Coordinates of C-alpha atoms in Angstrom, one line a residue:
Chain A
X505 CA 36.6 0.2 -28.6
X506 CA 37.0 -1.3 -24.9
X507 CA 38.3 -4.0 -23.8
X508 CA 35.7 -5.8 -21.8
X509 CA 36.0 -9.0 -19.3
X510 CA 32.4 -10.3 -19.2
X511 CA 31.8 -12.9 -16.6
X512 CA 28.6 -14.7 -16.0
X513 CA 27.2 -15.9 -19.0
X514 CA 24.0 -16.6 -18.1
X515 CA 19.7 -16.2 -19.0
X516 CA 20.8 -12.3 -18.1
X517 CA 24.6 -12.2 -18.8
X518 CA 24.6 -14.1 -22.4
X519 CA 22.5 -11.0 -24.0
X520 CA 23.6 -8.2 -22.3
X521 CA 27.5 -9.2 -23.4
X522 CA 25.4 -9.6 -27.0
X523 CA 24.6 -6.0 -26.8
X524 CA 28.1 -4.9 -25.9
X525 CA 29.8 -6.8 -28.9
X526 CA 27.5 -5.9 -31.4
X527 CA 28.6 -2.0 -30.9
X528 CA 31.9 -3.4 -31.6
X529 CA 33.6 -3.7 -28.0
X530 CA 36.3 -6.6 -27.5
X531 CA 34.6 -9.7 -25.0
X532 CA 37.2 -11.7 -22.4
X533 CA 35.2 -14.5 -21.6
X534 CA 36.1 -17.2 -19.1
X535 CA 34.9 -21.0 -19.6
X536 CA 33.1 -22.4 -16.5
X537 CA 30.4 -24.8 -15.8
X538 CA 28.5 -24.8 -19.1
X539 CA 30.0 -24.1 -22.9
X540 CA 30.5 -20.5 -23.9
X541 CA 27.9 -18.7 -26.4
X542 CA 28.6 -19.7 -29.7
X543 CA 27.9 -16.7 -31.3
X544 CA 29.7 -14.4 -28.7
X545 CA 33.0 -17.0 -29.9
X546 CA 31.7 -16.4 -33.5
X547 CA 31.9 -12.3 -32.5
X548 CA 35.5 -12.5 -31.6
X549 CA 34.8 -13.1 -28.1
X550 CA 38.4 -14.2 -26.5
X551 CA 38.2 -17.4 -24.2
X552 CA 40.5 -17.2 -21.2
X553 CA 41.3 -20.0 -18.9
X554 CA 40.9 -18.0 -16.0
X555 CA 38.8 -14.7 -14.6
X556 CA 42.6 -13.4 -13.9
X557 CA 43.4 -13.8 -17.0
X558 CA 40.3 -12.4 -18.6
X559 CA 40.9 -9.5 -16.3
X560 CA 43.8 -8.9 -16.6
X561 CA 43.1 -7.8 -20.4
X562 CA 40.5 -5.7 -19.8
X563 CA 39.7 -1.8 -19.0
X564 CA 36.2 -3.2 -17.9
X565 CA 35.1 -6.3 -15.4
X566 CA 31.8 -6.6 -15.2
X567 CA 30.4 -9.3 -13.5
X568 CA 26.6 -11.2 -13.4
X569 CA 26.1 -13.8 -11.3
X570 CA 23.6 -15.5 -8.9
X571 CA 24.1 -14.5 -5.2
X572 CA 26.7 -12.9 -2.9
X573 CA 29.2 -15.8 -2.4
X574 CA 29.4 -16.0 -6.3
X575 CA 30.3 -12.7 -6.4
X576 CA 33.2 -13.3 -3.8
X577 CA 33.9 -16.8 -5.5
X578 CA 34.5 -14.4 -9.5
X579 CA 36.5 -11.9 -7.8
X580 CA 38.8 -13.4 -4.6
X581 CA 39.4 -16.9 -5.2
X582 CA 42.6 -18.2 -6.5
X583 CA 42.8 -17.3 -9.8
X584 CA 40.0 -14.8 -10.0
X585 CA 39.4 -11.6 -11.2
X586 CA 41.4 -9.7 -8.1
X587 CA 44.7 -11.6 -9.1
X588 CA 44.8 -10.2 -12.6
X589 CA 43.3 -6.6 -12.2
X590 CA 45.6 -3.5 -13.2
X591 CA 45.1 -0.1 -11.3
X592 CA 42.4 1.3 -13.3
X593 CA 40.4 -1.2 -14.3
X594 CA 37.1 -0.6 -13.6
X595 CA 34.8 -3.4 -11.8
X596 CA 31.1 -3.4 -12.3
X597 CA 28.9 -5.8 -10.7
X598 CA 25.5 -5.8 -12.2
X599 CA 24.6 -9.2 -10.3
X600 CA 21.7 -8.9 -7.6
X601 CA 23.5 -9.5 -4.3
X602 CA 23.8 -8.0 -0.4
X603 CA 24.3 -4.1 -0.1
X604 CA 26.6 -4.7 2.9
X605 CA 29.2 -7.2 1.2
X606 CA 29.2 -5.3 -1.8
X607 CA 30.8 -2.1 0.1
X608 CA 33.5 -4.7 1.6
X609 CA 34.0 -5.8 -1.9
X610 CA 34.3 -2.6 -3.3
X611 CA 37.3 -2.2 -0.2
X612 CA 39.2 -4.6 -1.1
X613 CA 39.1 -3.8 -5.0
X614 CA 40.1 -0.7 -3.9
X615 CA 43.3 -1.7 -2.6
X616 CA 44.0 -2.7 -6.1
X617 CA 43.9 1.0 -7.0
X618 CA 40.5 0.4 -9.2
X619 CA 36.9 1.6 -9.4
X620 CA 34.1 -0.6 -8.3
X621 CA 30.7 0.3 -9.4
X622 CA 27.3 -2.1 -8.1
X623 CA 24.6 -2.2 -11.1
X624 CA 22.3 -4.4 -10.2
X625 CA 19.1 -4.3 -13.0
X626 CA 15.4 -5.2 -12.9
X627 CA 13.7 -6.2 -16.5
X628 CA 14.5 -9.5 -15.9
X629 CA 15.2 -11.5 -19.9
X630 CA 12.8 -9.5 -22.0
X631 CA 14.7 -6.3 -20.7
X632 CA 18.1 -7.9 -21.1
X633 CA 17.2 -9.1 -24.7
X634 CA 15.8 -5.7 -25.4
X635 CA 18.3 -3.5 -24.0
X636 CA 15.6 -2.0 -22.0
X637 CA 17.1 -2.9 -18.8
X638 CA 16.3 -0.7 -15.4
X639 CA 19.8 0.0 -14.2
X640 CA 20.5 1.0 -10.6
X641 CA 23.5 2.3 -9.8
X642 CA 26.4 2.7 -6.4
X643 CA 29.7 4.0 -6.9
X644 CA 31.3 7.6 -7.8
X645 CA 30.4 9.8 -10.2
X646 CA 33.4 9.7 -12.2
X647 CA 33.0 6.2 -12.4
X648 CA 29.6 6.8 -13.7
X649 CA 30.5 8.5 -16.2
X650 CA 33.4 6.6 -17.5
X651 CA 30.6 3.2 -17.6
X652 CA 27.4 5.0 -18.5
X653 CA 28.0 4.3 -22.8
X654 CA 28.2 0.3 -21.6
X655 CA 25.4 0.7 -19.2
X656 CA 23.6 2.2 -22.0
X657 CA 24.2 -0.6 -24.6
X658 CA 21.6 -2.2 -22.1
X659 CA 19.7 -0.7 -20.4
X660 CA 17.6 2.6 -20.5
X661 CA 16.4 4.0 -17.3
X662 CA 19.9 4.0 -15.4
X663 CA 20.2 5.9 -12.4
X664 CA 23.5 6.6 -10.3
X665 CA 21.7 6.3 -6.9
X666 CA 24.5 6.9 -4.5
X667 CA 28.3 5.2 -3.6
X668 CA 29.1 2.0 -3.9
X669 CA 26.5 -0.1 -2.5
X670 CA 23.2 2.5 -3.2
X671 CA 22.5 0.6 -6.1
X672 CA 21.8 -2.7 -4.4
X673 CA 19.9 -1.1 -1.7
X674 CA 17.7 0.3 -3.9
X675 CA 17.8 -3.0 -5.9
X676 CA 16.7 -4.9 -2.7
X677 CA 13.8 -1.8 -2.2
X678 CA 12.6 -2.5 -5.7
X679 CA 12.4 -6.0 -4.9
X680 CA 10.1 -5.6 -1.5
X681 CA 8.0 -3.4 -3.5
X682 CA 7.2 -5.9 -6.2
X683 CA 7.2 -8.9 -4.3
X684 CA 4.6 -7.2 -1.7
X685 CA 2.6 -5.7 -4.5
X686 CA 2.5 -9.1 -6.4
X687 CA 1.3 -10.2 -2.0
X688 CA -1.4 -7.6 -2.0
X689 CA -3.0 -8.3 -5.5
X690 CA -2.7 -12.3 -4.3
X691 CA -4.6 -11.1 -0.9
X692 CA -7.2 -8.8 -3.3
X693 CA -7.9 -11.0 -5.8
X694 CA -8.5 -13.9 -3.3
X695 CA -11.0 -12.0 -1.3
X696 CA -12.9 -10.8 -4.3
X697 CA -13.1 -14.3 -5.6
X698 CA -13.8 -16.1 -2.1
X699 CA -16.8 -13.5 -1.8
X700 CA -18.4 -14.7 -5.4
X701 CA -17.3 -11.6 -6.9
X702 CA -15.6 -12.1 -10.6
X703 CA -11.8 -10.7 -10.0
X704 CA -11.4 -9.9 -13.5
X705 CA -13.9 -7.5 -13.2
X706 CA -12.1 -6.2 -9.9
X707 CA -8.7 -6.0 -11.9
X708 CA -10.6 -3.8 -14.4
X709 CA -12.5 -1.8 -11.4
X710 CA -9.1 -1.6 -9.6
X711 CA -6.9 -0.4 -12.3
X712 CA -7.5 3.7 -13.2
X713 CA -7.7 4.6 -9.0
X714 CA -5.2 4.4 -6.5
X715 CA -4.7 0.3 -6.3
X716 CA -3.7 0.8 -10.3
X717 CA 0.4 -0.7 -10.6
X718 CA 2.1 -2.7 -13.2
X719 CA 1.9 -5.4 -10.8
X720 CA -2.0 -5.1 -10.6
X721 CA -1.9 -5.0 -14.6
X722 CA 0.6 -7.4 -15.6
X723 CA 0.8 -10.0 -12.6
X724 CA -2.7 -9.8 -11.6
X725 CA -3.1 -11.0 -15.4
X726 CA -0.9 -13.4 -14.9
X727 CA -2.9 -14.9 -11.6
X728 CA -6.0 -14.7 -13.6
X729 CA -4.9 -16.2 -16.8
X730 CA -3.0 -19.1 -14.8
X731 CA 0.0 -18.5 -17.0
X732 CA 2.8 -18.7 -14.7
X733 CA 5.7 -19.4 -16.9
X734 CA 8.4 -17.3 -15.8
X735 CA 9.2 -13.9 -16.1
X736 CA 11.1 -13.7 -12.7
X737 CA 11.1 -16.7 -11.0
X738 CA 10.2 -17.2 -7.6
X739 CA 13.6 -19.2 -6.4
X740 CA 14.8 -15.9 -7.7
X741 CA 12.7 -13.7 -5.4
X742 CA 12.9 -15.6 -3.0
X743 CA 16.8 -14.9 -2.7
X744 CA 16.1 -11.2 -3.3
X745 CA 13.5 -11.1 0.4
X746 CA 16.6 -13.0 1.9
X747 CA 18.7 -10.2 0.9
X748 CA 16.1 -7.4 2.2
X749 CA 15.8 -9.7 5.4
X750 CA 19.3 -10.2 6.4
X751 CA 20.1 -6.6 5.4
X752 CA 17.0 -5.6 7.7
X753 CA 19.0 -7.9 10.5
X754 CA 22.0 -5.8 10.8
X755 CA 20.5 -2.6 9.8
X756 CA 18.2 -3.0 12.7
X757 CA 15.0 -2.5 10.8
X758 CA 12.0 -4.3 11.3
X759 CA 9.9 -5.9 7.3
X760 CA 6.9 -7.3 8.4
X761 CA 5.5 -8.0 5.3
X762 CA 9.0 -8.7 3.5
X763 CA 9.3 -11.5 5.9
X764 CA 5.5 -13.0 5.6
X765 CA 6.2 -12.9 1.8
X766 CA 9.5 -14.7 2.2
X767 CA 7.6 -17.4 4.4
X768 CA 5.0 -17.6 1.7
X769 CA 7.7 -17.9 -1.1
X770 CA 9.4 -20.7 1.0
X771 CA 6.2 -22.1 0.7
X772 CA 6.2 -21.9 -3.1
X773 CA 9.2 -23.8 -2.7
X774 CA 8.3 -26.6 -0.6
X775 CA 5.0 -27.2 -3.1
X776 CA 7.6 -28.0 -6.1
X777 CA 6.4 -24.2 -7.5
X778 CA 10.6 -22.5 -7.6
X779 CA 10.5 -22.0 -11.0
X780 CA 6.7 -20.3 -11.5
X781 CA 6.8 -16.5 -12.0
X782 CA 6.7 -14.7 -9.1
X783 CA 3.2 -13.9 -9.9
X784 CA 2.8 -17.8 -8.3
X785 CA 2.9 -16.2 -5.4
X786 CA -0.9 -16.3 -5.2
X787 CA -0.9 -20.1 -5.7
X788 CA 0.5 -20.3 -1.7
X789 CA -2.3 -18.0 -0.5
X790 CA -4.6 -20.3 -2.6
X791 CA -3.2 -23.0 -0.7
X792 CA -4.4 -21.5 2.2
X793 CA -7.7 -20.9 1.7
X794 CA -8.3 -24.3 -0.3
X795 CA -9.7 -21.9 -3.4
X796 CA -8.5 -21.0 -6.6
X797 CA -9.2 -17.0 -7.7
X798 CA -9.5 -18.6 -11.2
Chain B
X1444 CA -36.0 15.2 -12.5
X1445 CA -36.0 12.8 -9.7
X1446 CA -36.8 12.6 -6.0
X1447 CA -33.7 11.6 -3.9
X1448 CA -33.2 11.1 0.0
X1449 CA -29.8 11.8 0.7
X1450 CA -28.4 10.2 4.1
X1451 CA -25.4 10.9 5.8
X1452 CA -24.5 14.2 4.5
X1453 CA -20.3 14.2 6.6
X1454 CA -17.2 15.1 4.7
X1455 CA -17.6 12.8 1.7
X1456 CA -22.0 13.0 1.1
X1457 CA -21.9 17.0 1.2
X1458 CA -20.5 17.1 -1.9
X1459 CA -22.0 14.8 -3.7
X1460 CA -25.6 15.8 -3.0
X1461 CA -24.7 18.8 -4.0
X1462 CA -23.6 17.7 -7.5
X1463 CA -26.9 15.8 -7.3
X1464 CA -28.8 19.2 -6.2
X1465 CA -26.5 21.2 -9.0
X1466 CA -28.0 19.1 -12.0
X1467 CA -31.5 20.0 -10.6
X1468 CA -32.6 17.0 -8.9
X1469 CA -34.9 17.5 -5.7
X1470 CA -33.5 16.2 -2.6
X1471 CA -35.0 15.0 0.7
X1472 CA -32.6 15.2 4.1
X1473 CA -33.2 14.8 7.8
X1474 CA -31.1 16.7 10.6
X1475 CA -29.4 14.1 12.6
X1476 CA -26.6 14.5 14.5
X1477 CA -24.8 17.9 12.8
X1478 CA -27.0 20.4 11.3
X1479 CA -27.7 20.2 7.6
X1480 CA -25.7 22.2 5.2
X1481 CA -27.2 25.5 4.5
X1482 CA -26.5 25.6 0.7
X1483 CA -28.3 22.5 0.4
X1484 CA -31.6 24.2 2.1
X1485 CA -30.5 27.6 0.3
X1486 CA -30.5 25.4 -2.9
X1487 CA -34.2 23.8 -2.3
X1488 CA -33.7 20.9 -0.3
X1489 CA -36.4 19.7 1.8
X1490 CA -35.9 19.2 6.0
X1491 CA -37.7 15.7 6.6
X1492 CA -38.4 15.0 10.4
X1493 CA -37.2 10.9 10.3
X1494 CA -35.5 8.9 7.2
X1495 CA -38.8 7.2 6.7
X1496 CA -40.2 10.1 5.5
X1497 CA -37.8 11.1 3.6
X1498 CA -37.7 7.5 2.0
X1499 CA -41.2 8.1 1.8
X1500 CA -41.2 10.8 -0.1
X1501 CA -38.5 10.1 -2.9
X1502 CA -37.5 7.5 -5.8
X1503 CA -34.3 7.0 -5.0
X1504 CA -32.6 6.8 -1.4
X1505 CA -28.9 7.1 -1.2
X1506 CA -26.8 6.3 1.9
X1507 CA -23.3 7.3 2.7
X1508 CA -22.6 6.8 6.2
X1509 CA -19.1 5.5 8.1
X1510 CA -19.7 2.0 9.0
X1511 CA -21.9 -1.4 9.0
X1512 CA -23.9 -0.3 12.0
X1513 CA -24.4 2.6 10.7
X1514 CA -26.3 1.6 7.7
X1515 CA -28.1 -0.9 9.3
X1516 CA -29.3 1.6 11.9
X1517 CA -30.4 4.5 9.1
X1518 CA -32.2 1.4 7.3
X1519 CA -33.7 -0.8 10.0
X1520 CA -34.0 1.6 13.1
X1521 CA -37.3 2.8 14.3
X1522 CA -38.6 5.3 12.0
X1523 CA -35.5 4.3 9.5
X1524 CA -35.7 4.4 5.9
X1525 CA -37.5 0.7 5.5
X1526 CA -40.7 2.1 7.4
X1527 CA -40.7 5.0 4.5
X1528 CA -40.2 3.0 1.5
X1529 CA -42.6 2.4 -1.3
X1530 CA -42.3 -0.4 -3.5
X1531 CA -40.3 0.3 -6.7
X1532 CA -37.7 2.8 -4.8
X1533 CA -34.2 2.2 -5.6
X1534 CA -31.6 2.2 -2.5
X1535 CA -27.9 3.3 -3.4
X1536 CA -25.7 2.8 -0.1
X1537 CA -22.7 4.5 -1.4
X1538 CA -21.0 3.9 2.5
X1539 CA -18.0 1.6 2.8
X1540 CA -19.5 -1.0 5.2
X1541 CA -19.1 -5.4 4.8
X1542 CA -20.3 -7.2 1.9
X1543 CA -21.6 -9.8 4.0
X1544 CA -24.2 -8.0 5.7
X1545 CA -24.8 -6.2 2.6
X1546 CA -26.5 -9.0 1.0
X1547 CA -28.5 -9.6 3.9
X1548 CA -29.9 -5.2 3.8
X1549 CA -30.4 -5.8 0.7
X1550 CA -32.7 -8.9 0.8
X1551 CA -34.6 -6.9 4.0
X1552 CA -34.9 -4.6 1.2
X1553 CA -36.0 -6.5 -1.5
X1554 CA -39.2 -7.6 0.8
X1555 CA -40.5 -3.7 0.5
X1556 CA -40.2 -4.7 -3.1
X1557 CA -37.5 -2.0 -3.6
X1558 CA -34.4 -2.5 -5.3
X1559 CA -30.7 -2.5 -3.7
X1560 CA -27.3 -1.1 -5.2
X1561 CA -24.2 -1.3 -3.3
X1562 CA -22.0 1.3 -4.8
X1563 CA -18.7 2.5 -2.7
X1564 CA -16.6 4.6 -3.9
X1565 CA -12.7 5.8 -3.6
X1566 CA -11.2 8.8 -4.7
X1567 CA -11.9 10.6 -1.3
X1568 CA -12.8 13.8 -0.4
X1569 CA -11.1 15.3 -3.3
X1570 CA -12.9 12.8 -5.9
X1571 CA -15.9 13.8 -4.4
X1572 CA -15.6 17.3 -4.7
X1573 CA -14.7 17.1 -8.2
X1574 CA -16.9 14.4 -9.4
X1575 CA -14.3 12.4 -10.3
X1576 CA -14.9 9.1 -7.5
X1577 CA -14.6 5.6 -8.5
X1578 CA -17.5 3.9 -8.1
X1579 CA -17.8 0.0 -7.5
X1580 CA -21.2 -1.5 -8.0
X1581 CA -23.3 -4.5 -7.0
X1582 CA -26.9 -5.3 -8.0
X1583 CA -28.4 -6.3 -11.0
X1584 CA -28.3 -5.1 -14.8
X1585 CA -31.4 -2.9 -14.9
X1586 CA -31.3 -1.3 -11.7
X1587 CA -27.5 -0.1 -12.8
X1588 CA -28.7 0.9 -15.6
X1589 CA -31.7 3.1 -13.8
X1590 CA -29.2 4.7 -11.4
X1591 CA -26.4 5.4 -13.8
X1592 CA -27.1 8.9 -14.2
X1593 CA -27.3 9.8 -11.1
X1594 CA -24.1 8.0 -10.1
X1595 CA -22.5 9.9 -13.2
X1596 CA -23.0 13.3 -11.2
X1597 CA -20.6 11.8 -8.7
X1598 CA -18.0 9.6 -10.6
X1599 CA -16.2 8.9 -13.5
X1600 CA -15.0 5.2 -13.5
X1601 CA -18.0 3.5 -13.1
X1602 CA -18.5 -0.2 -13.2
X1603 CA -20.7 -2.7 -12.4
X1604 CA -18.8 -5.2 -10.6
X1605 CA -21.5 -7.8 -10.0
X1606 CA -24.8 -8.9 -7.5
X1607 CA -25.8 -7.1 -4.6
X1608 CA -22.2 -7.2 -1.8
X1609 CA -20.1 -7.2 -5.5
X1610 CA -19.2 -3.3 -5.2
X1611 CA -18.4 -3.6 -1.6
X1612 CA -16.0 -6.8 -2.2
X1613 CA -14.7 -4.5 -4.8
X1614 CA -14.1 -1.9 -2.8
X1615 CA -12.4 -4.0 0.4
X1616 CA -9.9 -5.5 -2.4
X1617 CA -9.3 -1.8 -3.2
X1618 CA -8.2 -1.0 0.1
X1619 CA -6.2 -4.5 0.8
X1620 CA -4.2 -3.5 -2.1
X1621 CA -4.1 0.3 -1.0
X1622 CA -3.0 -0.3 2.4
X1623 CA -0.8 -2.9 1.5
X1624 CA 1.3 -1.0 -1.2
X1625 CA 1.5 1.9 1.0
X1626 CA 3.0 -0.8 3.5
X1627 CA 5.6 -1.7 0.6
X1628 CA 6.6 1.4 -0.5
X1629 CA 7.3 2.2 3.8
X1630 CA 9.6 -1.1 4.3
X1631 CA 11.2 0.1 0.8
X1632 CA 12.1 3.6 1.6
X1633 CA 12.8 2.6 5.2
X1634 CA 15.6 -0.1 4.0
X1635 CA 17.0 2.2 1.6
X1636 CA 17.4 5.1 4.2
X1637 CA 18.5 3.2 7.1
X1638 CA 21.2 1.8 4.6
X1639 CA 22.6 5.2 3.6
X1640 CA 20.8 6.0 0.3
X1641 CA 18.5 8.8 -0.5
X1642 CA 15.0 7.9 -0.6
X1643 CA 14.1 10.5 -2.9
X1644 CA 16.3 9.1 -5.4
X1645 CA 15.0 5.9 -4.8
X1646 CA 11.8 6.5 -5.4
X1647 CA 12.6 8.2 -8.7
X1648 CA 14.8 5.1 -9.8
X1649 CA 11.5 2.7 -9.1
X1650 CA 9.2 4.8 -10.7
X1651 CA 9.4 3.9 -14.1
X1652 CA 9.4 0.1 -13.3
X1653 CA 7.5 -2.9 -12.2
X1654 CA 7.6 -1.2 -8.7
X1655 CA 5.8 1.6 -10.1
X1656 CA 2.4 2.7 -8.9
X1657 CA 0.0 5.8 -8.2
X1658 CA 1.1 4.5 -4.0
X1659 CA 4.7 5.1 -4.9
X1660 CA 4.1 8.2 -6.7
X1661 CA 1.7 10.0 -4.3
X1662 CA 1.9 8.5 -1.2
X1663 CA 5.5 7.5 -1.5
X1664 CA 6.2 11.4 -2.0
X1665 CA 4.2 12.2 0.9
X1666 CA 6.0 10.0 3.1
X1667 CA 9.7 11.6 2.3
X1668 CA 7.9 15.4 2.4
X1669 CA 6.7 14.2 5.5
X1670 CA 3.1 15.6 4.5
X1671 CA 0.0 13.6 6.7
X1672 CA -2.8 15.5 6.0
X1673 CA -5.2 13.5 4.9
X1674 CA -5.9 12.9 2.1
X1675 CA -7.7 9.5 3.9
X1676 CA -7.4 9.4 7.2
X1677 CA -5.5 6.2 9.1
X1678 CA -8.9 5.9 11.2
X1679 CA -10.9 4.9 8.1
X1680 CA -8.6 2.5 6.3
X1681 CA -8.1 0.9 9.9
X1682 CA -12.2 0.2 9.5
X1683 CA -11.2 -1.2 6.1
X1684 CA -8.5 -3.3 6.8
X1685 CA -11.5 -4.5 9.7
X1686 CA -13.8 -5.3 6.8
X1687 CA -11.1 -6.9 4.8
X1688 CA -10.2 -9.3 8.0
X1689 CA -13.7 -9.6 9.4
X1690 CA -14.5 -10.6 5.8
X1691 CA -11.6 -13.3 5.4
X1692 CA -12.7 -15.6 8.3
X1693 CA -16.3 -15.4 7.3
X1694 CA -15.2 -16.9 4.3
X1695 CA -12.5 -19.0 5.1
X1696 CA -9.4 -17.2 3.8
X1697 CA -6.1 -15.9 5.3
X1698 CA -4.5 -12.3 4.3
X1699 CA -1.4 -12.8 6.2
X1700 CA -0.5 -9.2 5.1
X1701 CA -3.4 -7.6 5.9
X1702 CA -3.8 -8.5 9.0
X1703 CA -0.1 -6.9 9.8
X1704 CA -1.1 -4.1 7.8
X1705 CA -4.0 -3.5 10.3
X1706 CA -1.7 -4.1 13.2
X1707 CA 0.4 -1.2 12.2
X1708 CA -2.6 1.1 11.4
X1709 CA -3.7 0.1 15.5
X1710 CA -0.1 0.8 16.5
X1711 CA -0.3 4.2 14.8
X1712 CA -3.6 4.9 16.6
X1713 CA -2.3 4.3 19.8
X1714 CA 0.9 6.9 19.0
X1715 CA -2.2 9.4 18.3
X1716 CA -2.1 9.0 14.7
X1717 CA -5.7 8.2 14.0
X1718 CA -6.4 11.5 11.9
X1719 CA -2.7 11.2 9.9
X1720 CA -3.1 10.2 5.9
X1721 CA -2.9 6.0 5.9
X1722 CA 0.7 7.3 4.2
X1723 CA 1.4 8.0 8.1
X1724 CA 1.7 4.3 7.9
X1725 CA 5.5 4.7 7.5
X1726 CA 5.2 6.4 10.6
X1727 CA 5.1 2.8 12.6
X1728 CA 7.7 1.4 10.6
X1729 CA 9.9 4.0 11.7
X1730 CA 9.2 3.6 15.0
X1731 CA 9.8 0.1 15.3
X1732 CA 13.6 1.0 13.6
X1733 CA 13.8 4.0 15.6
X1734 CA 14.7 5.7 12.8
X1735 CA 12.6 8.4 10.1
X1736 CA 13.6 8.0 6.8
X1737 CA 13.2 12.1 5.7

C-alpha cells in the first residue's frame, strides 16, 4: 500500500481521497480552513499539522485545489509541501490551474530531485463520486506509469497528453470547448425561441446531425428545463476562460469567442447568477434580448 | 404516383430528384441557367419552358435554390411558379433561405389556395446522395403528413418542427451551433498547439467527454489532417451565419458569437477561402496567431 499526502479536501478532493483509502492506501491529511472528513479520520487517515509534514511521509503528493496561487500557496510557502518532500516523492497536481506556472512549478520540484505530474480532471462531483473521472495528463512517462493505479482509483478515461504542463493545456482546451458549446446552444436556442419556434423541438431536430454534442443533450436540457443547480458552476468556468485568456496573452493567440464568453460569464456574475451551472450561461444572453427560451 | 416540379436542380437538388424520379414519380423541370441533367430527361422527366408551367402542370412543387432572393424570384418572378399554380398544390421549398420572409412566400402562397412547407435540410451533398438528409419542417399537421413520403425519398430524420418559417428557424439554429462549435473546437486545438501539446492527442483526450461532438470528431480531424474539401463550403455557411444575424435584429436578439463567427468566415473569404470546408474556419484563427496548428 502507498503512502499518500492528499491535500485539498474539497467538493472534488474529499471523494477522490475516498476512493484511494477504500483500496487500502495510507492518507496524510493536513487541517486547514474547514474540519477534516470524518470518515477519511475514521479510515485511518493521519492528520498532520503541516503540508511539510504530511509530505514528508509520503511516496505520493497530490494536490486539488482552486486556482494557481493556491497551488503555489500548498507547495512553496513556509511550511509547505516543498520543505518536507524527499527525492522521489512524486507530486501530482490534479487541481485546474495555468499551463505556464505549472511547468515553473514542476522546475522548482525538480530541484528537489522529484517527479511532478499535472492531472487536472473534467467530471466535475458526479465523476469524482463515481470514479469516472476524465483525467488529463503532463509529465513523463515513467511517471505515468508509476501514478496510473491511483489515477485509476478515480478516474477512467486518463490520458498522458504530453510533459508536464500538456495536461492543463488540454484541460484549458476542454474547457473553451464546453463553455463555447454550452455559448452556441444559448445563441441556438434563443433564436429558435425569439422566432416562435418551440426549442424543445429544435433540441430534438438538432440532436442525430452535425449540431448533436453532450452539451446540446445535457445542457441544452438544462436551459430548457430551467434547472440550473450546479453541475459545474459558472464562478468555476469563469476561472477556467481566465486561464485560456491569459494563456492566450503570452502565447500570442488570439480566442474571440473564449473572450465574449468570459464577458458573458462576468455578466452571470454581476446578476448574482456565480453559483448556476454553467448551463446559466444562457440566462445572460436572455438578458440581452429581454426573452426567456423557456 | 405524383406529379412534381423540381426547381433548382445544383449540387444538392440533382440528387434528390433523382431519388424522387428512382421511386417512379413524374417530374416536371425547366432549363435555367445550366442545362438539365441528362439522366433526369434519360429517366422521363419532362423539359417545361417557364416554372409556371411546370407548377402548372404538377401536384407538388419543390424548390431548392441558394438564397432568399432566389426563392422569391423562382416564386414571384414573371412567369414564376405563382402564375402556374392551381389551387390545392403543395409547395416544399427545401432551400436554406430566412424564416422571416418565409412566412410572408408562404402567405403569397396561401392566396393561390395552395399549401406551403418550409423544409431545409443538412447533411450536405453526401446526405443528399445517400438519402440520408435531415430534414427540418414548418407548416401545418396535414400538409406534413401529405408530403411525408416524398420527403422520405430524401431523408431520414424527419421532423416537423412547427408553422410555416419553423424548419427554416430550425435549420439557422443548426448552423449557429455548427459554425460556432467548429469555432470551439479551432480556438481549442489552436491553444493546445501553440502551447506545445499535440493536437491529435488532444482531441482524442476530449472525445469521450462533455467536449465531445460529431464537430470535434469530423471536423476537428479535418482540421489537424489539414483536409478542406468541402464537405460544406465556407461560402454557404457565411450565407448562414447572414440568416442567423439578419434574423437576430429582426427580432431583437444578440448572438455575440455568431456574429464573430461570421467575421472570421469574411476574413477567410478575403484570404481566398470561399470554396474551403467551414472546418477551414481554423484557417483564420491561425492566421491571426500566425501560427498552423498541424
Amino acid at each position: 500500500m502507498t503512502k499518500i499526502a492528499f491535500l485539498g479536501l474539497g467538493i472534488m478532493g474529499r471523494p477522490m481521497a475516498n476512493h484511494l483509502q477504500a483500496a487500502g492506501h495510507d492518507l496524510f491529511v493536513v487541517q486547514h480552513q474547514s474540519s477534516l472528513p470524518q470518515e477519511l479520520l475514521d479510515g485511518g487517515a493521519v492528520e498532520c499539522s503541516t503540508a511539510a509534514e504530511a509530505a514528508s511521509r509520503s511516496e505520493f503528493v497530490i494536490t486539488m485545489v482552486p486556482d494557481t496561487p493556491d497551488v503555489e500557496e500548498v507547495l512553496f510557502r513556509s511550511e509547505g509541501v516543498a520543505e518536507g518532500l524527499k527525492a522521489g516523492t512524486t507530486l501530482i497536481d490534479m487541481s485546474s490551474i495555468s499551463p505556464i506556472e505549472t511547468k515553473i512549478f514542476a522546475e522548482r520540484i525538480a530541484e528537489k530531485e522529484c517527479a511532478y505530474l499535472d492531472a487536472p480532471v473534467s467530471g466535475g462531483e458526479v465523476g469524482a463520486k463515481s470514479a469516472s473521472l476524465t483525467i488529463m495528463v503532463g509529465g513523463s512517462g515513467e511517471t505515468f506509469e508509476r501514478a496510473h493505479p491511483l489515477l485509476a482509483l478515480m478516474g477512467t478515461n486518463i490520458t498522458l497528453v504530453g510533459d508536464v504542463g500538456a495536461g492543463q493545456a488540454c484541460k484549458v482546451a476542454n474547457q473553451i470547448i464546453v463553455a463555447l458549446t454550452i455559448e452556441a446552444v444559448g445563441e441556438a436556442l434563443l433564436f429558435a425561441s425569439k422566432a416562435g419556434v418551440d426549442p424543445v423541438k429544435v433540441r430534438e431536430a438538432l440532436m442525430g446531425g452535425f449540431a448533436g454534442s453532450r452539451i446540446l443533450e445535457v445542457h441544452g436540457q438544462r436551459m430548457l428545463d430551467r434547472t440550473f443547480e450546479p453541475g459545474f458552476r459558472i464562478a468555476l468556468h469563469q476561472k477556467d476562460l481566465s486561464l485560456a485568456l491569459q494563456g492566450a496573452r503570452a502565447l500570442g493567440i488570439s480566442l474571440p469567442n473564449a473572450a465574449t464568453a468570459q464577458e458573458l460569464m462576468n455578466a452571470c456574475v454581476a446578476q448574482g447568477w456565480s453559483d448556476l451551472d454553467h448551463s446559466g450561461l444562457v440566462k445572460a444572453l436572455e438578458t440581452l434580448a429581454n426573452h426567456e427560451i423557456a
